[in-house]
Coordinates of C-alpha atoms in Angstrom, one line a residue:
X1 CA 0.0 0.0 0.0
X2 CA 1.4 3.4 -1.2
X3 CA 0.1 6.6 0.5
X4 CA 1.4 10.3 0.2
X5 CA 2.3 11.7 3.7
X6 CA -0.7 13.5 3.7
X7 CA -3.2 10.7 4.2
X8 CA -1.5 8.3 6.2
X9 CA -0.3 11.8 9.0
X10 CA -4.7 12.0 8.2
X11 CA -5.5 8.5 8.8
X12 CA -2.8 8.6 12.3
X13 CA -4.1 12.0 13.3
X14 CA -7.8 10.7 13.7
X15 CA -6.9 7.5 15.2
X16 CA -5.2 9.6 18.5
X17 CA -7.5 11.9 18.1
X18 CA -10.6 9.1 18.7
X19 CA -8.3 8.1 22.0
X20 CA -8.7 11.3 23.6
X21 CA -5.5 13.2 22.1
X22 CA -6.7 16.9 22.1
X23 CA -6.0 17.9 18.2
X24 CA -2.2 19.4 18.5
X25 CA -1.2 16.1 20.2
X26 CA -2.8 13.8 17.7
X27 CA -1.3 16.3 14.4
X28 CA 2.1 16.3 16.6
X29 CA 2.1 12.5 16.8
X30 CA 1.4 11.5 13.3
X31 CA 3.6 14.2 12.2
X32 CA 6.6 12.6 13.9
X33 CA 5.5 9.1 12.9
X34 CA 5.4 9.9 9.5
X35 CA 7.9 11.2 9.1
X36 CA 10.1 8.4 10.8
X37 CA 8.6 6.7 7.8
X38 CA 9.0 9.5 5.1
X39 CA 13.0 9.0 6.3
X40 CA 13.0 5.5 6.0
X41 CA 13.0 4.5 9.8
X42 CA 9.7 2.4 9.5
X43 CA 10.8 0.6 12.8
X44 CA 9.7 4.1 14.1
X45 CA 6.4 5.1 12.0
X46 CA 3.1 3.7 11.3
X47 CA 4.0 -0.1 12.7
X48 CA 3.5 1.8 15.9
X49 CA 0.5 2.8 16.3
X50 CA -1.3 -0.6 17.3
X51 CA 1.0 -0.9 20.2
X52 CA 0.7 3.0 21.0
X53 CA -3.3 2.5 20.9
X54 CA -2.8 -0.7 23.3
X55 CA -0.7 1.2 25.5
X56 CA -3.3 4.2 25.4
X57 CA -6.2 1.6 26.7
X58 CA -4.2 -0.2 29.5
X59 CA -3.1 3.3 31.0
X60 CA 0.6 3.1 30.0
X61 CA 0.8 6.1 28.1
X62 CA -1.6 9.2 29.1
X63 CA -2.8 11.1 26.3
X64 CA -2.7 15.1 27.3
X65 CA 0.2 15.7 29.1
X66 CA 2.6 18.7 29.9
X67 CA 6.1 18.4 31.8
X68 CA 6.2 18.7 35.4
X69 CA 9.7 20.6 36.5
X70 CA 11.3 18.2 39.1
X71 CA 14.8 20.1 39.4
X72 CA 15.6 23.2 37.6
X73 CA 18.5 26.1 37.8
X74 CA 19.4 28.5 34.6
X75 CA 21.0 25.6 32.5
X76 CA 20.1 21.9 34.2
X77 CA 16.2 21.2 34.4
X78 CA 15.1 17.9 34.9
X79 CA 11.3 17.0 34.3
X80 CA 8.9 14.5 34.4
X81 CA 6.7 13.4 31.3
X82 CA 3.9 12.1 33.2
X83 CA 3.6 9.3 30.5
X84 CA 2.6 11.3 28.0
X85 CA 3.2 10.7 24.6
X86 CA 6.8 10.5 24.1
X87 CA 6.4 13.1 20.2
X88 CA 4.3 15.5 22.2
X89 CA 6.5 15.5 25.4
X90 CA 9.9 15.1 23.7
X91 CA 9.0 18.7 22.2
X92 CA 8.3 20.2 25.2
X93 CA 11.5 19.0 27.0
X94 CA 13.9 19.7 23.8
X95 CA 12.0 23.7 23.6
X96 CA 13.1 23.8 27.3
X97 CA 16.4 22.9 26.2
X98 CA 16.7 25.3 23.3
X99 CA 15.5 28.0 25.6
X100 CA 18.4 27.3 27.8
X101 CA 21.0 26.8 25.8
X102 CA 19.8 30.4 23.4
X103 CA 19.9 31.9 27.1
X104 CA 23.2 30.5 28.8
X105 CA 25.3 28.7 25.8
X106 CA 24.3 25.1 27.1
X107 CA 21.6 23.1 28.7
X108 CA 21.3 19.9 30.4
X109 CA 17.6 18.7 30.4
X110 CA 16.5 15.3 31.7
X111 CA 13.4 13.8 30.5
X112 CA 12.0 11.5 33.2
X113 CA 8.7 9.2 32.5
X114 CA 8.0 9.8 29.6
X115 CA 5.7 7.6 26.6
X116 CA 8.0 6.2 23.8
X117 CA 10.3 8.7 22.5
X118 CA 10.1 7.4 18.9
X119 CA 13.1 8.2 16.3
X120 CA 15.7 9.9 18.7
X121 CA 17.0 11.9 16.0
X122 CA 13.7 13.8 15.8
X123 CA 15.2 15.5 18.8
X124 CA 18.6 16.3 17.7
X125 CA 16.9 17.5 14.1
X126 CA 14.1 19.6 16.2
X127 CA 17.9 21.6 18.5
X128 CA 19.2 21.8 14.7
X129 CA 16.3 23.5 13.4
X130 CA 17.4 26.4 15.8
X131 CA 20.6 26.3 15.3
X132 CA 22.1 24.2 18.3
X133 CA 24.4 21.5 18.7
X134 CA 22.7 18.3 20.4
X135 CA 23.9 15.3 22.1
X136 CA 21.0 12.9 23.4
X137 CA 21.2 9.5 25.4
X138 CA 18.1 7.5 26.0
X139 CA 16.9 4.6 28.2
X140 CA 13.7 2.5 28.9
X141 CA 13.0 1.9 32.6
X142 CA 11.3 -1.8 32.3
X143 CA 9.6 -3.1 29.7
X144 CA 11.8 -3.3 27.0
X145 CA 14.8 -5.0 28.6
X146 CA 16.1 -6.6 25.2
X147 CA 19.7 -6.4 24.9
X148 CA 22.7 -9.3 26.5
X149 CA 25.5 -7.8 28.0
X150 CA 28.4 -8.6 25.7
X151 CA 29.4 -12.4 26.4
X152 CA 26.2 -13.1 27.8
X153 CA 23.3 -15.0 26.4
X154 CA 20.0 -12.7 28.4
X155 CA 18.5 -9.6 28.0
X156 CA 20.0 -7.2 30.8
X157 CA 19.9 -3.7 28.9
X158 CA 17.4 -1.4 27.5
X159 CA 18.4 -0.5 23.1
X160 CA 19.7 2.9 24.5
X161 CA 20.0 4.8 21.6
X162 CA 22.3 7.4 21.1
X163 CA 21.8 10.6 18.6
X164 CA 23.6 13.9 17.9
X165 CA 22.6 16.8 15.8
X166 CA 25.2 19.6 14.1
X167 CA 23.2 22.3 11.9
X168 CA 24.7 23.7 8.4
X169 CA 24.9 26.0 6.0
X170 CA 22.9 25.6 3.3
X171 CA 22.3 21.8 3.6
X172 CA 20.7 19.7 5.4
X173 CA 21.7 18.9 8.8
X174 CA 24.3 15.9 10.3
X175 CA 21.9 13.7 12.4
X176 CA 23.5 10.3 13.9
X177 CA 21.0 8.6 15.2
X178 CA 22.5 5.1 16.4
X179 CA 20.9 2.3 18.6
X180 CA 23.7 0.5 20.9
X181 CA 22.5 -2.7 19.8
X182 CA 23.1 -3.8 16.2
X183 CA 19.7 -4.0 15.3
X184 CA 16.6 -1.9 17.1
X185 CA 13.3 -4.2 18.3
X186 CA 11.2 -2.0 15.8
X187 CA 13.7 -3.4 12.8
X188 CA 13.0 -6.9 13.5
X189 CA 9.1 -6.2 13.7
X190 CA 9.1 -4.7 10.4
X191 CA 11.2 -8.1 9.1
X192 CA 8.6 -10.1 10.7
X193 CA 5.6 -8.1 9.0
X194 CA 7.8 -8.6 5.4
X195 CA 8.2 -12.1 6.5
X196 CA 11.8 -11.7 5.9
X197 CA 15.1 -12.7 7.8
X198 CA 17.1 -10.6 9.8
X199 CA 21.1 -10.4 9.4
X200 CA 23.3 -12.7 10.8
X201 CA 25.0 -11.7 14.1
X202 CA 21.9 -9.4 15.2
X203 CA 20.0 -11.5 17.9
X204 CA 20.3 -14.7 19.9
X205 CA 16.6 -17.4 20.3
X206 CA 15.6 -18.0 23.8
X207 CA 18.4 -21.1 24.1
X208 CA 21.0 -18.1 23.5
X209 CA 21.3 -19.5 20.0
X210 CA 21.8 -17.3 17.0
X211 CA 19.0 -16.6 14.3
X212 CA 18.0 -15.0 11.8
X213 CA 14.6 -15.5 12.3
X214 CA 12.1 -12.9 13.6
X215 CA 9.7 -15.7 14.8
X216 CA 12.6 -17.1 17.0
X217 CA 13.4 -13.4 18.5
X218 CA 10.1 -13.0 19.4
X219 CA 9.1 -16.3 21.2
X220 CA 7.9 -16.5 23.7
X221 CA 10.1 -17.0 25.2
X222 CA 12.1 -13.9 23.9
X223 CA 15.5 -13.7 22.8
X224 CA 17.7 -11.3 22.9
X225 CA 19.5 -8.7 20.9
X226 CA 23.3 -8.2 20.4
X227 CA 25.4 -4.8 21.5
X228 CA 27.1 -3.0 18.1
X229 CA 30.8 -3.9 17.5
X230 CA 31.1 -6.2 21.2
X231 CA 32.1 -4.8 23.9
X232 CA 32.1 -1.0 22.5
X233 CA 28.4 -1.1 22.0
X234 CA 28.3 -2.8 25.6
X235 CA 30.0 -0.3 27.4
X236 CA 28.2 2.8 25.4
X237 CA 25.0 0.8 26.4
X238 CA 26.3 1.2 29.9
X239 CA 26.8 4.9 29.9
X240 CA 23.6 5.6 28.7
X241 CA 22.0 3.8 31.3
X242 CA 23.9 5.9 33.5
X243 CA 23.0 9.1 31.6
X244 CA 19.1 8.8 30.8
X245 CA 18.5 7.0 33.9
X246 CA 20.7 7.2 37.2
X247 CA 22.1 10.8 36.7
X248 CA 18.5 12.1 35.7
X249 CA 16.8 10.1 38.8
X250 CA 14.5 7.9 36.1
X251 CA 16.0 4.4 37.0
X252 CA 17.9 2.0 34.7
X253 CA 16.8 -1.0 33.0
X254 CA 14.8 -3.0 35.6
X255 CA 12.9 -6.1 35.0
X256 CA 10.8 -4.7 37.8
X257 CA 9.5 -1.9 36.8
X258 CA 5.7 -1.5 36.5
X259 CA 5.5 0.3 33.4
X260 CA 6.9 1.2 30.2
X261 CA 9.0 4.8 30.2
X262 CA 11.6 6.7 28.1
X263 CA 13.9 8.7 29.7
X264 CA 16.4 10.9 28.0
X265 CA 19.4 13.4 28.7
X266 CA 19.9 15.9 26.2
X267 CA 22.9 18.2 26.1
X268 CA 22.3 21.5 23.9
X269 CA 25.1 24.3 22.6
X270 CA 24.5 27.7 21.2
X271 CA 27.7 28.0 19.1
X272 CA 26.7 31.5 18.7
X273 CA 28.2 32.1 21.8
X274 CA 31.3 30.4 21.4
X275 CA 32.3 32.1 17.9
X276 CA 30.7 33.7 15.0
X277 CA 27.8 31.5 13.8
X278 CA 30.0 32.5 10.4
X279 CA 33.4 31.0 11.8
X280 CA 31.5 27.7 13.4
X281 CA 30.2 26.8 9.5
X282 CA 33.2 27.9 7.8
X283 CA 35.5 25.5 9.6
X284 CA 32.8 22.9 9.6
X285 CA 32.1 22.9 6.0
X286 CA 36.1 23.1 5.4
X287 CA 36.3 19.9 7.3
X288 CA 33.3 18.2 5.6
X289 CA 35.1 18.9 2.1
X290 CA 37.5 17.2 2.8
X291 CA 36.2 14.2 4.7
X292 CA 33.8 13.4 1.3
X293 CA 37.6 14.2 -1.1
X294 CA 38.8 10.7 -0.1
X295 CA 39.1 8.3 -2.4
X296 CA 35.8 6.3 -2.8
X297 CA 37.1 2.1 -2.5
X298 CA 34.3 1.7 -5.2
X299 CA 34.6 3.8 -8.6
X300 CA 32.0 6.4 -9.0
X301 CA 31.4 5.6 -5.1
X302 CA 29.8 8.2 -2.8
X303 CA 31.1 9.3 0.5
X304 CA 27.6 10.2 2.5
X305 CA 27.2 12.3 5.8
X306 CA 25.3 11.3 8.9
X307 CA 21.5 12.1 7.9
X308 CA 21.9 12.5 4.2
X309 CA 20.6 9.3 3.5
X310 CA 17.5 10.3 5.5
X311 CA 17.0 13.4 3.8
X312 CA 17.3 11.8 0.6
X313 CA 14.9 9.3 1.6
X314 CA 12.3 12.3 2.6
X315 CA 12.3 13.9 -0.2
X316 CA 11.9 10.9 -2.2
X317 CA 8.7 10.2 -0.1
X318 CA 7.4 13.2 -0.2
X319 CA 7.4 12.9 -4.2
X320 CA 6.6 9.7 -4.2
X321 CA 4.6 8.8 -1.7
X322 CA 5.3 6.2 1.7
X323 CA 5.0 2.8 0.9
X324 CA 3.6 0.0 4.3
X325 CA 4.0 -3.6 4.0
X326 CA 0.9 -5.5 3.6
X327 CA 0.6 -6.7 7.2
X328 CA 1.5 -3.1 9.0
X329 CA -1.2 -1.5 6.4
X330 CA -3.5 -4.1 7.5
X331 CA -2.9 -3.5 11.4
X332 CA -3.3 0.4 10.9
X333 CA -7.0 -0.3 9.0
X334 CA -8.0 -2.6 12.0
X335 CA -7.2 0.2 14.6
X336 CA -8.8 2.4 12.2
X337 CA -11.7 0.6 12.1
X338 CA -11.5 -0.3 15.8
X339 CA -10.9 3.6 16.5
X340 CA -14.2 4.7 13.8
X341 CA -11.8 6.3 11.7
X342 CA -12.4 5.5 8.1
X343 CA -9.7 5.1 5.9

């Protein structure tokens, strides 16, 4: 099923909106859906709203909420999401942020209890858009306990993803946006609606066995996922837990938590107040040039920039329209029809 962005961010939209979103917090959670799948992260878009509308009904996300301030000084806030919506609380927290930063150079927010925080480089995108420098580090609090430790065989750690944001001039923006694991949850879900495999190396069945297949990931009993690159991923994994949930007071991965939550730090600079916003893209751009004049190993090869294959894949989208695997397209009718949307 192909739909332009415009119908499916309708179709979305209506769905929250029949939960009890009021209409901002419906259009600001299709919007970021969307466009997770507009940039190709459909781990992150539409596939999500069956489990966001389950979560709605069994209380685990609120719809309607606002941040609470739990700790605050001119550049350190931390704040509670009340879990809320993770698109529609993320914003809030990362405008705090911006303020801050605009204010004082930097901020340190902490985002504590919130919903799921869907594509983390929304957030480092959003502190681009204003012209900031962003650094984010996010955990789940119970839940989604998915990852083995490196050299283990069980799920002990959260996918704590990692992203960063750098604006420039004239172009679109650098946006890493990394999981610590090799392969998110939300990846192998959309393998599993495509009925494909996943790569080899990604996950471990319940026996601690690798596979390739979804089915085996999934269980019950569950699998687990792999850390990127060993023990690097590992020990980044570790940080972030330390980050996103000790250092911000949310709590790290804990298989006895009651309820699902995203927490996230975000660190935000003003390079305005460093140097000339001039002399920040000058030198950038310099060094850019001449990380993409190396030698390609493949003729006629490209050398691509974090977040230019996403922009790429926007546009495309735009143009042509966002294209959902049978099963996911067949999900989003039922809550449709489930919610009295029509589609």
């Amino acid at each position: 099923m192909i739909l332009s962005a415009t119908q499916l961010e309708s179709i979305i939209k209506a769905i929250f909106a029949s939960a009890g979103c009021n209409p901002t917090e419906a259009h600001v959670i299709a919007r970021r859906l969307v466009d997770a799948d507009l940039v190709g992260h459909h781990s992150h878009g539409a596939l999500r709203v069956p489990l966001y509308m389950k979560w709605v009904r069994s209380g685990i996300v609120i719809p309607n909420q606002t941040i609470q301030t739990v700790v605050e000084n001119d550049v350190l806030a931390i704040v509670d999401g009340q879990f809320g919506f993770g698109q529609a609380i993320g914003e809030q927290a990362m405008e705090l942020a911006i303020r801050k930063s605009k204010k004082f150079g930097i901020a340190f927010v902490g985002l504590r209890n919130s919903g799921h925080l869907g594509r983390i480089g929304d957030w480092a995108e959003m502190a681009t858009t204003a012209g900031c420098v962003s650094l984010h580090f996010v955990n789940t609090n119970g839940f989604s306990i998915l990852v083995a430790p490196y050299g283990g065989s069980e799920a002990r750690l959260s996918a704590n993803p990692i992203a960063a944001g750098v604006p420039r001039r004239n172009a679109a923006p650098i946006i890493l946006d990394i999981s610590t694991c090799i392969i998110p949850e939300g990846k192998i879900n959309v393998a599993l609606n495509k009925g494909s495999q996943i790569p080899v190396g990604c996950a471990l069945d319940a026996s601690g066995r690798p596979t390739t297949d979804p089915r085996a990931f999934f269980g019950p009993p569950r699998g687990a996922l792999l850390p990127f690159g060993g023990h690097k991923g590992y020990g980044l994994s570790l940080i972030v837990e330390v980050l996103a949930g000790a250092l911000c007071a949310a709590g790290c991965s804990n298989p006895s938590a009651k309820r699902m939550a995203n927490n996230m730090l975000s660190i935000v600079f003003d390079p305005s107040q460093v140097q000339s916003v001039d002399a920040f893209h000058n030198e950038f751009e310099r060094f850019i040039e001449y990380v993409k004049s190396s030698r390609t190993i493949a003729p006629g090869g490209e050398i691509l920039i974090p977040g230019e294959i996403e922009a790429r894949s926007r546009a495309e989208g735009l143009m042509r329209g966002i294209e959902l695997d049978e099963t996911t397209w067949k999900n989003l009718e039922q809550v449709a029809r489930d919610s009295g949307v029509r589609v």
